Each structure stands twice: as structure tokens, then as C-alpha cells.
Coordinates of N, CA, C and O in Angstrom, one line a residue:
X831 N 14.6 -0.3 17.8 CA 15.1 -1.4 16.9 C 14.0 -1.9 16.1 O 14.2 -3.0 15.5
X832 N 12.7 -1.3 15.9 CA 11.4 -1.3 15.1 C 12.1 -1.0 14.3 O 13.0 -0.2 14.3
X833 N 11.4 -2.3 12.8 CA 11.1 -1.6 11.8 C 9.8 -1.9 11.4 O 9.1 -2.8 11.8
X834 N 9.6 -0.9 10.5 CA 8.2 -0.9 9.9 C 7.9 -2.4 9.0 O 6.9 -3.1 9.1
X835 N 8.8 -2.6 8.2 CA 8.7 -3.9 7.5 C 8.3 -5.3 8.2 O 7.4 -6.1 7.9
X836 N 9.2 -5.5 9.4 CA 9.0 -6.1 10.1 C 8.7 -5.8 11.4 O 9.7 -6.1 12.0
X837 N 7.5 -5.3 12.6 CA 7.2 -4.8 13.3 C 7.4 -5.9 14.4 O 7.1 -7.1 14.3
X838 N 7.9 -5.2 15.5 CA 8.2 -5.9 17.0 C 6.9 -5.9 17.8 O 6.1 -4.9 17.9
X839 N 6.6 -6.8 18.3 CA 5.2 -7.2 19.1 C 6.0 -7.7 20.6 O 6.9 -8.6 20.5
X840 N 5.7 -7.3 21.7 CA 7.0 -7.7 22.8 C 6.4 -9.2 23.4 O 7.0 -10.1 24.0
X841 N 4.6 -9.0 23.0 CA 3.7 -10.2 23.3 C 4.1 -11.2 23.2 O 4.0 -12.0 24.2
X842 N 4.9 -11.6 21.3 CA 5.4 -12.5 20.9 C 6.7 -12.8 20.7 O 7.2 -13.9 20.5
X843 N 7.2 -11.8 20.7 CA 8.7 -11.5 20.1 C 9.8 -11.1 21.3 O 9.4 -10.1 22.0
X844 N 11.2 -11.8 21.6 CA 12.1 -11.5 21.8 C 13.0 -10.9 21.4 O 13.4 -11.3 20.2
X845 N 13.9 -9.7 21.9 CA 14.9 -9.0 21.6 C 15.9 -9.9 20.3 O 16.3 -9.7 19.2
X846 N 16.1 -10.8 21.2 CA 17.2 -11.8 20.3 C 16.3 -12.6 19.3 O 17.0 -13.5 18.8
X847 N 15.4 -12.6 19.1 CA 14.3 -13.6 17.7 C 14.4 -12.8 16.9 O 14.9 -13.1 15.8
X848 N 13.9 -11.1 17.2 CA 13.3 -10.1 16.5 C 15.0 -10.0 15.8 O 15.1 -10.1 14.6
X849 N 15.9 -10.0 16.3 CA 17.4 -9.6 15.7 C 17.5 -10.5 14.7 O 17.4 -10.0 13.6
X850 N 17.8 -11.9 14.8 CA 17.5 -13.2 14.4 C 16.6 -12.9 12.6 O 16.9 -13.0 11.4
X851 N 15.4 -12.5 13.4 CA 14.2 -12.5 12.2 C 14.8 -11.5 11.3 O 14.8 -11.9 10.1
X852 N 15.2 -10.4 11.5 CA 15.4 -9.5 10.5 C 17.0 -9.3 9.9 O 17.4 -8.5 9.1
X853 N 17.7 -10.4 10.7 CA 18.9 -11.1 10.1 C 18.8 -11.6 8.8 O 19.4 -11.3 7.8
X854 N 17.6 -13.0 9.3 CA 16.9 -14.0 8.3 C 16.4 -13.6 7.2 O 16.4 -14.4 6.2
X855 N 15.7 -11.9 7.2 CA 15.3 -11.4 6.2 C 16.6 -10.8 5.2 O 16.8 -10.9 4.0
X856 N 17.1 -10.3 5.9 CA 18.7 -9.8 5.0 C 19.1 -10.5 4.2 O 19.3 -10.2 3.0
X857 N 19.6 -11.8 4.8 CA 20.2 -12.9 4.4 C 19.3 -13.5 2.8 O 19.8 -13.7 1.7
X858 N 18.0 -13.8 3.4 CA 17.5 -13.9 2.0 C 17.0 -13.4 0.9 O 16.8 -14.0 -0.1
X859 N 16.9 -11.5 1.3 CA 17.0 -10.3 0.1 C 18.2 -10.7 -0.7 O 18.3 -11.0 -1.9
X860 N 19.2 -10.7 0.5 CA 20.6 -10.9 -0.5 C 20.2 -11.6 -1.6 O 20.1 -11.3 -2.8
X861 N 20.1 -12.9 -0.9 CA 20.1 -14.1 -2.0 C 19.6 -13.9 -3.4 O 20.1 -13.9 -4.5
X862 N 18.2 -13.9 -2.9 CA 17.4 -13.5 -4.0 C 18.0 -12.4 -5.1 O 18.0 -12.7 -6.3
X863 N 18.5 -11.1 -4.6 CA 19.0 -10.2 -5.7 C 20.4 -10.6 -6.3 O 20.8 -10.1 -7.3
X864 N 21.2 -11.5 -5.4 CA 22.2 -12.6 -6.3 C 22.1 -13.3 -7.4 O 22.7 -13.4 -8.4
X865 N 20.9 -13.8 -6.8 CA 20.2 -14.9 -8.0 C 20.0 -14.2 -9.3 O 20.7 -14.6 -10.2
X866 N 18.7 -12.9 -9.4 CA 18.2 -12.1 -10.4 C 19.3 -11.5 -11.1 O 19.5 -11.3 -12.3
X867 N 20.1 -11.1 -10.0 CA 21.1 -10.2 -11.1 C 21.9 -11.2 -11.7 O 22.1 -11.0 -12.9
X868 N 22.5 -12.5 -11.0 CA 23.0 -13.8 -12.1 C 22.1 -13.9 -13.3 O 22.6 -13.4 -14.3
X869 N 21.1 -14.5 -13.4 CA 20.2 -14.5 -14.1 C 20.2 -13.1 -15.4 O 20.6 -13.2 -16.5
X870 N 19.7 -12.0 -14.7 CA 19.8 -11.1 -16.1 C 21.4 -11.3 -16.6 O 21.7 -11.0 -17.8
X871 N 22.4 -11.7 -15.7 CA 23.8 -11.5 -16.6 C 24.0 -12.9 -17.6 O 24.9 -13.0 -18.5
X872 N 23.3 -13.7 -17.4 CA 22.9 -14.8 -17.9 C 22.0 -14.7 -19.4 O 22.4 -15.0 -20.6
X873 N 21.2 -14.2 -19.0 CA 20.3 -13.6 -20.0 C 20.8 -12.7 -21.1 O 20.2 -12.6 -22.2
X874 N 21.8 -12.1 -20.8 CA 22.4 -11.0 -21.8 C 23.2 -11.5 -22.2 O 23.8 -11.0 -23.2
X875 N 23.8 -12.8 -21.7 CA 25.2 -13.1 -22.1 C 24.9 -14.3 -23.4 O 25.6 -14.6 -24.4
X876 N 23.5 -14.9 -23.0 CA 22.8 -15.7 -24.1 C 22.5 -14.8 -25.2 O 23.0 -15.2 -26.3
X877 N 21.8 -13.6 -25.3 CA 21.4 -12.7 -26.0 C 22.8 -12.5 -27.3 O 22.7 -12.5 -28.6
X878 N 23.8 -12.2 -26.5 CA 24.6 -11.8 -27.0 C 25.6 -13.3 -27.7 O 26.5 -13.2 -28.5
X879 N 25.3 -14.0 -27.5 CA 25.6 -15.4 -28.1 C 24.9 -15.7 -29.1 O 25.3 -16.4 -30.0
X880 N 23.4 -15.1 -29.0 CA 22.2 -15.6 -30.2 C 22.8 -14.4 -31.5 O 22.0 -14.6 -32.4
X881 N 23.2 -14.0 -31.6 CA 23.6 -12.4 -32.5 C 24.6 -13.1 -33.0 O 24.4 -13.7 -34.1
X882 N 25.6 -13.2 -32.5 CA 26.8 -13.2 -33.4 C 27.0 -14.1 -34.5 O 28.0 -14.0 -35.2

């Protein structure tokens, strides 16, 4: 259940944290690439407003 990105240490980390943590990471890729891709559709959609 290692990933490289986020590496399991058993020192510090719990089965259920470690699951948790790279939940937490998903959850905020998502967001983030929601955001950018609104944004460039945003961007083109101005672009395309400044032309006509």
C-alpha cells in the first residue's frame, strides 16, 4: 500500500492515517486541476469575448 510519492514510515504512520493521508492528497489534486482547468476555460472564453 506504498507509494513512492508518499512513503509509509510504520515508526510514524498508521494503516488508517497513511489511507487518510493519501485520500487527502487526491482530494486536493482534484481540486486543484478543477480550479486550472476552470480558469483556462475562463481564459479562452475572455479571449474569445476580446475578438469579436
Amino acid at each position: 500500500m506504498s507509494s513512492p510519492f508518499v512513503p509509509y514510515d510504520p515508526s510514524i504512520d498508521t494503516p488508517m492515517g497513511y489511507r487518510h493521508l493519501l485520500l487527502i492528497y487526491c482530494v486536493v489534486w482534484a481540486v486543484q486541476l478543477a480550479y486550472g482547468g476552470y480558469a483556462v476555460l475562463q481564459w479562452k472564453r475572455s479571449r474569445k469575448n476580446k475578438s469579436e
